[in-house]
PDB file of C-alpha atoms and ligand atoms in Angstrom:
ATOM      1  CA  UNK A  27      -4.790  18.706  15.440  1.00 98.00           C
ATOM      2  CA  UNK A  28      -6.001  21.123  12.546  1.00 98.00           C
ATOM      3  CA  UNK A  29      -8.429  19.266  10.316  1.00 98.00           C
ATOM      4  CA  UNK A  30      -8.144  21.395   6.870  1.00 98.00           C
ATOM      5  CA  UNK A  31     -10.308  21.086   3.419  1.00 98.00           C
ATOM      6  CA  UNK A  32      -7.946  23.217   1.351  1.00 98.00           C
ATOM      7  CA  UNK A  33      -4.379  23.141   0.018  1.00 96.00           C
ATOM      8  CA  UNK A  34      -4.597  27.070   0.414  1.00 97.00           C
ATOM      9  CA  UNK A  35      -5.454  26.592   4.551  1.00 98.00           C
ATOM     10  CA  UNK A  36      -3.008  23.155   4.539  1.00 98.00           C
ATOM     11  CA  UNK A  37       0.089  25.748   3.396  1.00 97.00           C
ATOM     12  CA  UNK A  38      -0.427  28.038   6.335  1.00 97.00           C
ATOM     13  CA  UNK A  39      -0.242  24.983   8.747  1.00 97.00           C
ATOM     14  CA  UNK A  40       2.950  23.348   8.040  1.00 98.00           C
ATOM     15  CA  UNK A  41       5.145  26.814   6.438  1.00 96.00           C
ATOM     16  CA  UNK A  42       7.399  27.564   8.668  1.00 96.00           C
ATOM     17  CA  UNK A  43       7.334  24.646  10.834  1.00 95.00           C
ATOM     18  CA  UNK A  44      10.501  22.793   9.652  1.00 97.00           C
ATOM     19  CA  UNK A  45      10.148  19.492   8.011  1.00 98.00           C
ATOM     20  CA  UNK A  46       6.853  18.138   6.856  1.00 98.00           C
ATOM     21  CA  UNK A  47       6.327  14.462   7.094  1.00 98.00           C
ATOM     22  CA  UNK A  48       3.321  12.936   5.609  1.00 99.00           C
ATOM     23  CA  UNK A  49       1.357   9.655   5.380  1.00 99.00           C
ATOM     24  CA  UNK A  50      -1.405   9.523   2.604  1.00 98.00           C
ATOM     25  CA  UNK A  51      -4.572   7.320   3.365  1.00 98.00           C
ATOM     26  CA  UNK A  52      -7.878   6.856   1.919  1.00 98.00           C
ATOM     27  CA  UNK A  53      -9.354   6.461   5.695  1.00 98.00           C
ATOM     28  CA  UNK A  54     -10.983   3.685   7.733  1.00 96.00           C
ATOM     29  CA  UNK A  55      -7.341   4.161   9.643  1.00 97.00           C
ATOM     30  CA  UNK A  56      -6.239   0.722  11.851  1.00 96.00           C
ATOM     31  CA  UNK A  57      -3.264   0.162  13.641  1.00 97.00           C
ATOM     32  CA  UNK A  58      -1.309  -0.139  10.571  1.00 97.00           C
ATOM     33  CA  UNK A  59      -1.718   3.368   9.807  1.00 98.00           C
ATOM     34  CA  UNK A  60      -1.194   4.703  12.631  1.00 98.00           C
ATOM     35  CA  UNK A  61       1.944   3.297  13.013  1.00 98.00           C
ATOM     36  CA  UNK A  62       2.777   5.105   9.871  1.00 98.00           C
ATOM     37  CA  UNK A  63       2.104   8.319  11.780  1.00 98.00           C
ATOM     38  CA  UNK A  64       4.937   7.441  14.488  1.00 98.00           C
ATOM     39  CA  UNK A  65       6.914   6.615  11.898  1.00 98.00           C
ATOM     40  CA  UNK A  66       6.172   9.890  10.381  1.00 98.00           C
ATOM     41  CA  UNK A  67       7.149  11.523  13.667  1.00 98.00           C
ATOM     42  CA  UNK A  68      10.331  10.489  13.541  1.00 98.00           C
ATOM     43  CA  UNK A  69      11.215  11.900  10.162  1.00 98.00           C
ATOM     44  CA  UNK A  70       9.881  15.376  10.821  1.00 98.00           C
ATOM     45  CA  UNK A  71       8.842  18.330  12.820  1.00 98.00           C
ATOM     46  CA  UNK A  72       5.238  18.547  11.547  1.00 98.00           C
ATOM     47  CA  UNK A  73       3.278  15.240  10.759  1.00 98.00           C
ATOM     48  CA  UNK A  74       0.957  15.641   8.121  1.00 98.00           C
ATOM     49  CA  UNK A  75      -1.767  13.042   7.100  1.00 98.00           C
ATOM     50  CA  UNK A  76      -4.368  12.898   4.821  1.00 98.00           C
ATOM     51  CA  UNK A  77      -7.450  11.209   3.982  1.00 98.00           C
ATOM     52  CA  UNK A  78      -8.741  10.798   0.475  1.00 98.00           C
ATOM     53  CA  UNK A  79     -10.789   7.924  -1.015  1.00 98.00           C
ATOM     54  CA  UNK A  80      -9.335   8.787  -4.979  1.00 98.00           C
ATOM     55  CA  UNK A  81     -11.879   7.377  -7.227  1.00 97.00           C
ATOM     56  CA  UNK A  82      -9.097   7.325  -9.986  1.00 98.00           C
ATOM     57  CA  UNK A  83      -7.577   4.368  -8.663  1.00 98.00           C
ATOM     58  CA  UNK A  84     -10.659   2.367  -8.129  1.00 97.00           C
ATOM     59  CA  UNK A  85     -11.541   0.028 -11.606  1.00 95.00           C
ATOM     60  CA  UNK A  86     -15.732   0.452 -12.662  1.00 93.00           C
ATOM     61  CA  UNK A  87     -16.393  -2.741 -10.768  1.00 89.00           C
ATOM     62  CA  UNK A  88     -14.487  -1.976  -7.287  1.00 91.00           C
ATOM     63  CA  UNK A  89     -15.635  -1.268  -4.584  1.00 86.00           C
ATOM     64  CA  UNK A  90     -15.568   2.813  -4.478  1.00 95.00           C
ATOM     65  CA  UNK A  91     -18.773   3.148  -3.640  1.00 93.00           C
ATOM     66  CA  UNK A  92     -19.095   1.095  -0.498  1.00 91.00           C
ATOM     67  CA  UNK A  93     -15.263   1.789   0.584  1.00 93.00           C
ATOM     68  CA  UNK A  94     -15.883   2.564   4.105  1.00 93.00           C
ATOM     69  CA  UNK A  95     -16.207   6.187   5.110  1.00 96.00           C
ATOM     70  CA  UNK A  96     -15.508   6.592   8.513  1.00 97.00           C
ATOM     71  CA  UNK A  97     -14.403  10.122   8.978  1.00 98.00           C
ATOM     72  CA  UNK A  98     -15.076  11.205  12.658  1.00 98.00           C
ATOM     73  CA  UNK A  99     -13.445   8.031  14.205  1.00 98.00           C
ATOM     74  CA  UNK A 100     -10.379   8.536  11.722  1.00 98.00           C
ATOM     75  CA  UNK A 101      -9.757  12.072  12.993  1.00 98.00           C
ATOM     76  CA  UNK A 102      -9.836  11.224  16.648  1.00 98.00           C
ATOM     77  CA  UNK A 103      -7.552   8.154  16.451  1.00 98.00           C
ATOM     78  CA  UNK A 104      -4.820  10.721  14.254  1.00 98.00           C
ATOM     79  CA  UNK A 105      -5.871  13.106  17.335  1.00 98.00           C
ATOM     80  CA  UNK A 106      -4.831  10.760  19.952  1.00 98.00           C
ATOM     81  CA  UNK A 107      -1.640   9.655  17.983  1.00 98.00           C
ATOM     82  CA  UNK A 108      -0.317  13.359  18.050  1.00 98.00           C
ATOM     83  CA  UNK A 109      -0.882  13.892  14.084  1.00 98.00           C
ATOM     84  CA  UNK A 110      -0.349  18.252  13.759  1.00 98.00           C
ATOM     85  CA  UNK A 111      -2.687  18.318  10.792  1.00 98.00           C
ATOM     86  CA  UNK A 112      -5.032  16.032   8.641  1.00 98.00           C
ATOM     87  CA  UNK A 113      -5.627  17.114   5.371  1.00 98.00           C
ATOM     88  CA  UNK A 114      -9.177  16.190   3.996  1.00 98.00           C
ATOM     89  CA  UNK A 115      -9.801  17.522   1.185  1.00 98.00           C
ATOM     90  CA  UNK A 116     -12.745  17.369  -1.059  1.00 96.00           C
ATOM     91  CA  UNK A 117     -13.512  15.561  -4.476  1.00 97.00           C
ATOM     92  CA  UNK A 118     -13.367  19.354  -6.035  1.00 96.00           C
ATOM     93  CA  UNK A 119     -10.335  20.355  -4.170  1.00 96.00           C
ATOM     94  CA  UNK A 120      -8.561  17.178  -5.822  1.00 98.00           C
ATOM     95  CA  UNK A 121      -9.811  17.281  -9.326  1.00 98.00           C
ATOM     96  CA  UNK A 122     -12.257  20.472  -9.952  1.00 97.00           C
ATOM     97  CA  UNK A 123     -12.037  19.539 -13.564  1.00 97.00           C
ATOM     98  CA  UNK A 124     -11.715  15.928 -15.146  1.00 97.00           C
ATOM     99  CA  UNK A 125      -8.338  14.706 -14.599  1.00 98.00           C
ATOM    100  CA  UNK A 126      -7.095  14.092 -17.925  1.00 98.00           C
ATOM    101  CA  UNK A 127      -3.103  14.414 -17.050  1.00 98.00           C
ATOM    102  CA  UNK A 128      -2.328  11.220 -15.458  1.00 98.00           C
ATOM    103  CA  UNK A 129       0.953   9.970 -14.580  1.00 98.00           C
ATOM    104  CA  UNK A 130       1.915   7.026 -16.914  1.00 98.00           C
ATOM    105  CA  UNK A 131       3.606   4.409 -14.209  1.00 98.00           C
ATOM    106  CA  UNK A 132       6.620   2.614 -15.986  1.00 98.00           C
ATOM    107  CA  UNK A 133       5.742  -1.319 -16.981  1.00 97.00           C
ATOM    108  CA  UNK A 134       5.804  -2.707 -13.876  1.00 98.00           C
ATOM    109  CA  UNK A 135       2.352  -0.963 -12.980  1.00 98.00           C
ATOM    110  CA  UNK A 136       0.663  -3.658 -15.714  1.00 98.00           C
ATOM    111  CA  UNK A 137       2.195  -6.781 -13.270  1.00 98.00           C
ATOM    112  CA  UNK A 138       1.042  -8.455 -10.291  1.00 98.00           C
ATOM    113  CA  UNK A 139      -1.815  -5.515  -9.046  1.00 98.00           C
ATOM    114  CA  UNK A 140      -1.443  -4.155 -12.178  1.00 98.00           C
ATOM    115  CA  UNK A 141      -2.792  -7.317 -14.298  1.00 98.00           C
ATOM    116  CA  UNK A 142      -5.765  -7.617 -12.679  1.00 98.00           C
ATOM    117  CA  UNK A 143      -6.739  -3.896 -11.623  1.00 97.00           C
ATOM    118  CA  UNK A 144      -5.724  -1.729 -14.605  1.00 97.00           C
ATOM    119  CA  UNK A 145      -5.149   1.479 -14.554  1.00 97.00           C
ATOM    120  CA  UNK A 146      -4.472   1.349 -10.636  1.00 98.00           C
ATOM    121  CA  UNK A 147      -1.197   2.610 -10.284  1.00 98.00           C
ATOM    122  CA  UNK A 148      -1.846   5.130 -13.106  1.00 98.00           C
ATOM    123  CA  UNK A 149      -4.630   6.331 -10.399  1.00 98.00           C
ATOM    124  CA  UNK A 150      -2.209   6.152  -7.643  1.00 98.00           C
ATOM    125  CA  UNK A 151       0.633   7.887  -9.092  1.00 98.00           C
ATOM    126  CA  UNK A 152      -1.700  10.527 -10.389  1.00 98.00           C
ATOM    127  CA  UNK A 153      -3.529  11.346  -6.769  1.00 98.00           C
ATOM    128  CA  UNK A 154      -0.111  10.877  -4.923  1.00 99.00           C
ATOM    129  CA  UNK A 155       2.046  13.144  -7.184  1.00 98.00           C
ATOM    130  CA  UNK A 156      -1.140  15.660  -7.213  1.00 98.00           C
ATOM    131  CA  UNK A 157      -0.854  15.001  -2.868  1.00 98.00           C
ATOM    132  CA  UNK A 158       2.976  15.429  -2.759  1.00 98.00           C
ATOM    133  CA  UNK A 159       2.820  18.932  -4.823  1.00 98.00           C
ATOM    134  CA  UNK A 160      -0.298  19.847  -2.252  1.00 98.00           C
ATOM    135  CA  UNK A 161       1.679  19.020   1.067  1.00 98.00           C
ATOM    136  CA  UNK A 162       4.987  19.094  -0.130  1.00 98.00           C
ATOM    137  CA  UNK A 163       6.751  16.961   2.602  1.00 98.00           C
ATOM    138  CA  UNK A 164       9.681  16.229   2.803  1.00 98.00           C
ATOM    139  CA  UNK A 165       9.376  12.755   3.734  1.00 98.00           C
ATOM    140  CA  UNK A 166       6.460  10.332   3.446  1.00 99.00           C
ATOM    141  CA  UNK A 167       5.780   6.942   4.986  1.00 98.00           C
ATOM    142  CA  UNK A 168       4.321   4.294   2.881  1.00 98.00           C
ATOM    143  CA  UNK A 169       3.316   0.688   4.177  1.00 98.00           C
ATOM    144  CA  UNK A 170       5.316  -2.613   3.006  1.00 97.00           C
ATOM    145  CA  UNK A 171       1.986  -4.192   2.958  1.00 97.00           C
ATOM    146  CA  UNK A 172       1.296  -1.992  -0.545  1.00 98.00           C
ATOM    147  CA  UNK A 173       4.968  -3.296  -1.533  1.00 98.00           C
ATOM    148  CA  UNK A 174       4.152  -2.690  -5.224  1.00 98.00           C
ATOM    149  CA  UNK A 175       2.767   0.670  -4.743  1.00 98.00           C
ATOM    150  CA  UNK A 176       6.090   1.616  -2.610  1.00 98.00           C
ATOM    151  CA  UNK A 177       8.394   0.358  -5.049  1.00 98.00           C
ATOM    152  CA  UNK A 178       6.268   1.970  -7.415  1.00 98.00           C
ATOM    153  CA  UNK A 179       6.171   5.592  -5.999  1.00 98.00           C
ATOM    154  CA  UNK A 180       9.785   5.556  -5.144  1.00 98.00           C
ATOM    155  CA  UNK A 181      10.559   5.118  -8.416  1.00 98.00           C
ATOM    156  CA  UNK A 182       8.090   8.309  -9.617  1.00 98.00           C
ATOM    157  CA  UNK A 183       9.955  10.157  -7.151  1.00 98.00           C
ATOM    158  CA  UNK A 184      13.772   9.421  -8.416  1.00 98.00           C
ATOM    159  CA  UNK A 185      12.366   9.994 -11.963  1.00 98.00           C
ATOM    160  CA  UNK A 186      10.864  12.809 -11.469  1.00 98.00           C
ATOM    161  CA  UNK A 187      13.463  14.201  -9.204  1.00 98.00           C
ATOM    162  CA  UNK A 188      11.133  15.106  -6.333  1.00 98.00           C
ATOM    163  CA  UNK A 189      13.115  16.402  -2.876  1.00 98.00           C
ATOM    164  CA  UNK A 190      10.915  13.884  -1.043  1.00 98.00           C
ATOM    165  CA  UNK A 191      12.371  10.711   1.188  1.00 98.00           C
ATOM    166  CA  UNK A 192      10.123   7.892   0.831  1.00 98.00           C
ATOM    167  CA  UNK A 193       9.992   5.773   4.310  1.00 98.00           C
ATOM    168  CA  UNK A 194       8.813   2.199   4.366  1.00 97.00           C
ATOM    169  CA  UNK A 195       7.441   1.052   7.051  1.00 97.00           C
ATOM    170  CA  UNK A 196       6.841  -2.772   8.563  1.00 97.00           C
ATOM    171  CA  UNK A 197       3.544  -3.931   7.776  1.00 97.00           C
ATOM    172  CA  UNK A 198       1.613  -4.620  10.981  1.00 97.00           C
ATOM    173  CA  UNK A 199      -0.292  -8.107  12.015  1.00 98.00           C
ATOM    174  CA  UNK A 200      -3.339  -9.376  14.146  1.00 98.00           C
ATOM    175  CA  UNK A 201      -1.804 -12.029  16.180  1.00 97.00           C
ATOM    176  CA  UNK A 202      -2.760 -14.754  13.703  1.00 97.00           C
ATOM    177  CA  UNK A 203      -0.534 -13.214  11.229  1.00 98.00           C
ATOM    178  CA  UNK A 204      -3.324 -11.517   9.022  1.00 98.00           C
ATOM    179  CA  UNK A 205      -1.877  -8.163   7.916  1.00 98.00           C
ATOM    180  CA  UNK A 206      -3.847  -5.207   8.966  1.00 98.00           C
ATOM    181  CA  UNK A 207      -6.102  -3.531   6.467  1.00 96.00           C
ATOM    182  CA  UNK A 208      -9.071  -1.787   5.630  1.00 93.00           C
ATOM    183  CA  UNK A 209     -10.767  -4.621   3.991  1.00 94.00           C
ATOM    184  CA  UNK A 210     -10.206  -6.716   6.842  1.00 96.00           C
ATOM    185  CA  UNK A 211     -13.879  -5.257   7.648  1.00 94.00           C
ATOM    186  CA  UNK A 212     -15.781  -6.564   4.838  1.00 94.00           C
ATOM    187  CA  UNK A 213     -14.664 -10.364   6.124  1.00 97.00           C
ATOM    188  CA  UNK A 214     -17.427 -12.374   7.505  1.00 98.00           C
ATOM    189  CA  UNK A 215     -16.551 -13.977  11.211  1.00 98.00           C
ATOM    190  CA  UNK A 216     -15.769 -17.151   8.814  1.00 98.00           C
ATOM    191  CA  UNK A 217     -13.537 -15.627   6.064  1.00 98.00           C
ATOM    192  CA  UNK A 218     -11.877 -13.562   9.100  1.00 98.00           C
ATOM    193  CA  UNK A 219     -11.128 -16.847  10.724  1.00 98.00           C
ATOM    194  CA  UNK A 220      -9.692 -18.246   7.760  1.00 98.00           C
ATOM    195  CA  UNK A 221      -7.685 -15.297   6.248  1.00 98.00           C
ATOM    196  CA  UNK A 222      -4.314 -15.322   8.453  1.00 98.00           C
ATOM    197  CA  UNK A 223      -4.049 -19.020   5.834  1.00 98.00           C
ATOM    198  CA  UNK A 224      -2.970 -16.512   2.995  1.00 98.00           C
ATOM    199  CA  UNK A 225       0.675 -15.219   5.340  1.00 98.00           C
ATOM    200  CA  UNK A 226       1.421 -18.522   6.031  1.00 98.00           C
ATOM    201  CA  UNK A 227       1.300 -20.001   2.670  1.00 98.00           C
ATOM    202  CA  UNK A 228       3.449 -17.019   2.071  1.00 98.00           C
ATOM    203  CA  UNK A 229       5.205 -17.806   4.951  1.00 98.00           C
ATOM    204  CA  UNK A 230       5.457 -20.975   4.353  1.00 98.00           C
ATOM    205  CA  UNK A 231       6.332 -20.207   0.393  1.00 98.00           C
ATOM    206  CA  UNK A 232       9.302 -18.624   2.009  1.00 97.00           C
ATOM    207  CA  UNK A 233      10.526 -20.582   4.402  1.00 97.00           C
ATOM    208  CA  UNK A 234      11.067 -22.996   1.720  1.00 97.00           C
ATOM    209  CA  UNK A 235      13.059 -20.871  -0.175  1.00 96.00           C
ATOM    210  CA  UNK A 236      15.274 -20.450   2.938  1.00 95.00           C
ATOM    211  CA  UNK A 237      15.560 -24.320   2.698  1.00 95.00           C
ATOM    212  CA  UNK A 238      17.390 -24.153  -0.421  1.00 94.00           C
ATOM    213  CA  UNK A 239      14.262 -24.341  -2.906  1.00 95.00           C
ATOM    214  CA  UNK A 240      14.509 -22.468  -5.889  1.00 95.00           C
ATOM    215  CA  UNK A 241      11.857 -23.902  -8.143  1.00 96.00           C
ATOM    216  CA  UNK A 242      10.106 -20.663  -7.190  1.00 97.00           C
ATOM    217  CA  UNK A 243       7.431 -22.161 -10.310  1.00 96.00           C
ATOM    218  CA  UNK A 244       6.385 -25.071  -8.303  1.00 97.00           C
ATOM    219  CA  UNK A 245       6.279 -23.119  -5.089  1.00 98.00           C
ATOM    220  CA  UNK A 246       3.615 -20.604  -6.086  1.00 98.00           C
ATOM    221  CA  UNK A 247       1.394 -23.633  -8.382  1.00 98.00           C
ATOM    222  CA  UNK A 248       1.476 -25.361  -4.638  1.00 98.00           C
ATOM    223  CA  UNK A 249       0.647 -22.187  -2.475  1.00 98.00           C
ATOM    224  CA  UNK A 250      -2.042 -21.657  -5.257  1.00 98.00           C
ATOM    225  CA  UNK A 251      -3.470 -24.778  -5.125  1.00 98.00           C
ATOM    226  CA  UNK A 252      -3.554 -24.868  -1.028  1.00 98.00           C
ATOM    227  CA  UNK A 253      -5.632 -21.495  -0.930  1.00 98.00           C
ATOM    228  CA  UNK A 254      -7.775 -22.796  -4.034  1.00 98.00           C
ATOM    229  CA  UNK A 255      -8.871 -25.543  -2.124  1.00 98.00           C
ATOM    230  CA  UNK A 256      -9.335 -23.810   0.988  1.00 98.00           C
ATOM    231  CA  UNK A 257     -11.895 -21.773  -0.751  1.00 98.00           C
ATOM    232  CA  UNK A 258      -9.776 -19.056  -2.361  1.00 98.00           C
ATOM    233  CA  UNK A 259      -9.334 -17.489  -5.406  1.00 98.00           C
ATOM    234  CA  UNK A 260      -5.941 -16.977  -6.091  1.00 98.00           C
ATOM    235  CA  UNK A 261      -5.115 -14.034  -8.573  1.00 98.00           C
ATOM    236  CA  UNK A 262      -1.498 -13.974  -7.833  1.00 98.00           C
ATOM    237  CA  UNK A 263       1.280 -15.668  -6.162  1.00 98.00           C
ATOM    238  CA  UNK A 264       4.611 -14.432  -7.156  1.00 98.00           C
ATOM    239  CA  UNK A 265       8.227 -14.660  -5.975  1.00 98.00           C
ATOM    240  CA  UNK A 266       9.985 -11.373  -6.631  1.00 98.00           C
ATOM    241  CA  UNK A 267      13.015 -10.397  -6.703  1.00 96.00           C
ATOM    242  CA  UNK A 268      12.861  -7.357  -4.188  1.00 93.00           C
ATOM    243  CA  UNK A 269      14.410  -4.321  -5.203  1.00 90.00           C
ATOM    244  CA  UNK A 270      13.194  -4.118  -8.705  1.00 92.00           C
ATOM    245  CA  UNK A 271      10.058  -6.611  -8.623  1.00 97.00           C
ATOM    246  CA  UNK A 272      11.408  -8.507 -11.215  1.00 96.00           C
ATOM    247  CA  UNK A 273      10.874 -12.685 -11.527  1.00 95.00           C
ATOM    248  CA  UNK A 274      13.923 -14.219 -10.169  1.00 95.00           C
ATOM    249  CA  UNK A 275      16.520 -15.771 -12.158  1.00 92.00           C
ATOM    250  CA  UNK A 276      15.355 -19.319 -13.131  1.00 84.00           C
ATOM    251  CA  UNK A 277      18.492 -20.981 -12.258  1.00 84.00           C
ATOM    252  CA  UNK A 278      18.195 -19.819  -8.962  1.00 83.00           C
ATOM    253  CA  UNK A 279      21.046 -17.607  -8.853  1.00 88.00           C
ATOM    254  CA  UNK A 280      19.157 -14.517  -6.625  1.00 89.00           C
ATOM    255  CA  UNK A 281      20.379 -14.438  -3.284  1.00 90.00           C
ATOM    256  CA  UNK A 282      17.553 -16.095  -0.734  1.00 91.00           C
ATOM    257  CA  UNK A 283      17.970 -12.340   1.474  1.00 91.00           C
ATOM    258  CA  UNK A 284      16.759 -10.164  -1.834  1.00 93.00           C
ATOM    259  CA  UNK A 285      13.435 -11.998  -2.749  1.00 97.00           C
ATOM    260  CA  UNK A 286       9.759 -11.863  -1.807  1.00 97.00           C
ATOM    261  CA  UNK A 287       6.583 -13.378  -1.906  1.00 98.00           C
ATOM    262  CA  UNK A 288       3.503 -11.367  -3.114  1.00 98.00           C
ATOM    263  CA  UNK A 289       0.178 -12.330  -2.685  1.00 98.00           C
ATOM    264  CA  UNK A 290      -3.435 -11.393  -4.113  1.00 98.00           C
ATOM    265  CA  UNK A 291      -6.341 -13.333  -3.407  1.00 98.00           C
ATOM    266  CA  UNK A 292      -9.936 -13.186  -2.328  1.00 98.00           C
ATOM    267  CA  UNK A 293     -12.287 -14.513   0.002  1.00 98.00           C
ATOM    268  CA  UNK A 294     -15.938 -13.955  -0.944  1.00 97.00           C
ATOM    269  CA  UNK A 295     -16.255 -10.558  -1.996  1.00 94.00           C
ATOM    270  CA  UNK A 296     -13.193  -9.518  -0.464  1.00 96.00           C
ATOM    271  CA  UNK A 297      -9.527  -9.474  -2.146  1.00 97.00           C
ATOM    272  CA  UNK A 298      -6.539  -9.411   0.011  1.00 98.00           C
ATOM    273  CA  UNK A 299      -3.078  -8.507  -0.444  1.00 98.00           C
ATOM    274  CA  UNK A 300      -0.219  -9.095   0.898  1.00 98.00           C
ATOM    275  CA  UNK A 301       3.901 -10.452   0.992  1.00 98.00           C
ATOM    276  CA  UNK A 302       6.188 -11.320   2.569  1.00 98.00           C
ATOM    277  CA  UNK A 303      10.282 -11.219   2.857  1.00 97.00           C
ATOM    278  CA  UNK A 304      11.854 -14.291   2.371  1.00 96.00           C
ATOM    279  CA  UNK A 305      14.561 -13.197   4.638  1.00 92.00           C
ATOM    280  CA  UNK A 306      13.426 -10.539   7.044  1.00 77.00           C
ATOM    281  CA  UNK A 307      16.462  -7.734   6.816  1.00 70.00           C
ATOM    282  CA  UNK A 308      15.216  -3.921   8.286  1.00 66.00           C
ATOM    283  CA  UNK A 309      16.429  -1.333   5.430  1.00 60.00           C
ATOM    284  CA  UNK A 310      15.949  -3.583   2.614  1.00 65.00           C
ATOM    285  CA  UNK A 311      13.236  -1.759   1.309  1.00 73.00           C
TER     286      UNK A 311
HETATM  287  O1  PAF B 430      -2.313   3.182   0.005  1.00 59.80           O
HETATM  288  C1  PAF B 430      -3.310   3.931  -0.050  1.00 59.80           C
HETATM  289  O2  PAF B 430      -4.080   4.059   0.903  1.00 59.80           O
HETATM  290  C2  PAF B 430      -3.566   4.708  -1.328  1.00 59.80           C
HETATM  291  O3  PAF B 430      -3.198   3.981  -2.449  1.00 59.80           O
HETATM  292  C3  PAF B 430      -2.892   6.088  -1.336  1.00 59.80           C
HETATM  293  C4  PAF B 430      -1.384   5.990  -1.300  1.00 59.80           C
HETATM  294  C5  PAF B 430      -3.388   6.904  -0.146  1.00 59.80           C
HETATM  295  C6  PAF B 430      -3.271   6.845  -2.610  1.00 59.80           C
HETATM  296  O4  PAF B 430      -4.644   7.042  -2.702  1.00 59.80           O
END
């Protein structure tokens, strides 16, 4: 595997080696990710991933500063998982002057992770639009776990008519059902024991729905109020429509297949995301 600093050294890498399939991360790479680099395999000829904790998507009281750095493990596990190049590039190779061009993300960026980490997807689009014109793949696999994020950058790419396929891919689970993710690592054994509790009030959110619920209102008040007394702070639990994000129609009238359940929520310092389908269908994404 080539580990490269610069778009100039990343361009003689992948030209000329067919299709270029890439998988942004910020690091601290689990399972999850690394599925995304299989995934990646299968949609092109050189797999391309890269690692960049982007300040611009972090709010002034995130956590930035102690997001965990753990570079040499990252590249080996990419190394073992057949990755062709990891792109690494530094703070000045991503912004050497302020960014003051940002992508504005359409309204659906102020909802759900929007409403209570502004300017986040404004940070996102901006470093992932800068990414795609850096490694210009021609695919790229983003996790379902980020399901607003995916929705999110699909939707930059069709409007801005980029030649890129956007791939979702499953989100992956600890045996208890807790979705893999970076943040996992700030849990203490405690909060770690009790975090798999926010997929099955999702879970459970859903199977409800599947039951022929569709005061999707009381559903998320009750999911809220489990978690809140379990010690959780609940900033969101939403039923979605799934192809747009929007709220489902009151009346009930969405089709059980299309919607989802979104989650934020934190335990202790630590906020965790995640959703589910209420219907699991591959391709729906
Ligand atoms: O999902 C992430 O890890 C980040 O939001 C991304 C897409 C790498 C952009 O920094």
């Amino acid at each position: 595997m080539d580990i490269v600093r610069t778009a100039a050294e990343l361009a003689k890498r992948t030209e000329g080696r067919g299709r270029v399939a890439f998988v942004p991360t910020m690091g601290n790479l689990h399972e999850g990710h690394l599925r995304l680099c299989e995934i990646a395999r299968e949609h092109g000829d050189v797999v391309v991933t890269s690692i960049f904790v982007n300040r611009l998507q972090f709010g002034p009281n995130e956590d930035f500063d102690r997001y965990p750095r753990t570079f040499e493990a990252d590249a080996a596990a990419l190394e073992r998982k057949g990755v062709d190049v990891l792109f690494a590039p530094l703070e000045q190779e991503m912004y050497p002057t302020p960014q003051v061009y940002r992508v504005q993300p359409p309204p659906l960026g102020d909802e759900l992770e929007g409403a209570f980490r502004p300017g986040f997807f404004d940070g996102v689009c901006t470093v992932v639009l800068k990414l795609f014109n850096l490694v210009r793949p021609d695919a790229a696999v983003f996790g379902k776990k980020d399901r607003q994020q995916l929705k999110i950058v699909r939707g930059m790419v069709q409007q801005f008519n980029l030649p890129i396929e956007i791939v979702p891919a499953e989100t992956v689970r600890s045996a208890d059902g807790l979705a893999l993710s970076s943040r996992n690592g700030y849990l203490t054994p405690e909060e770690r024991a009790e975090a798999p509790n926010l997929y099955r009030v999702l879970r459970g959110i859903a199977d409800a729905i599947v039951a022929g619920r569709t005061d999707y209102a009381n559903l998320e008040v009750a999911g809220r109020a489990e978690l809140h007394e379990r010690g959780w702070k609940v900033d969101y639990i939403a039923v979605r429509h799934g192809l747009a994000l929007r709220i489902p129609h009151p009346e009930g009238f969405d089709h059980p297949n299309l919607l989802i359940v979104l989650a934020a929520a934190r335990l202790g310092n630590t906020r965790l995301i995640d959703n589910v389908d209420v219907v699991k269908q591959e391709g729906k994404d």
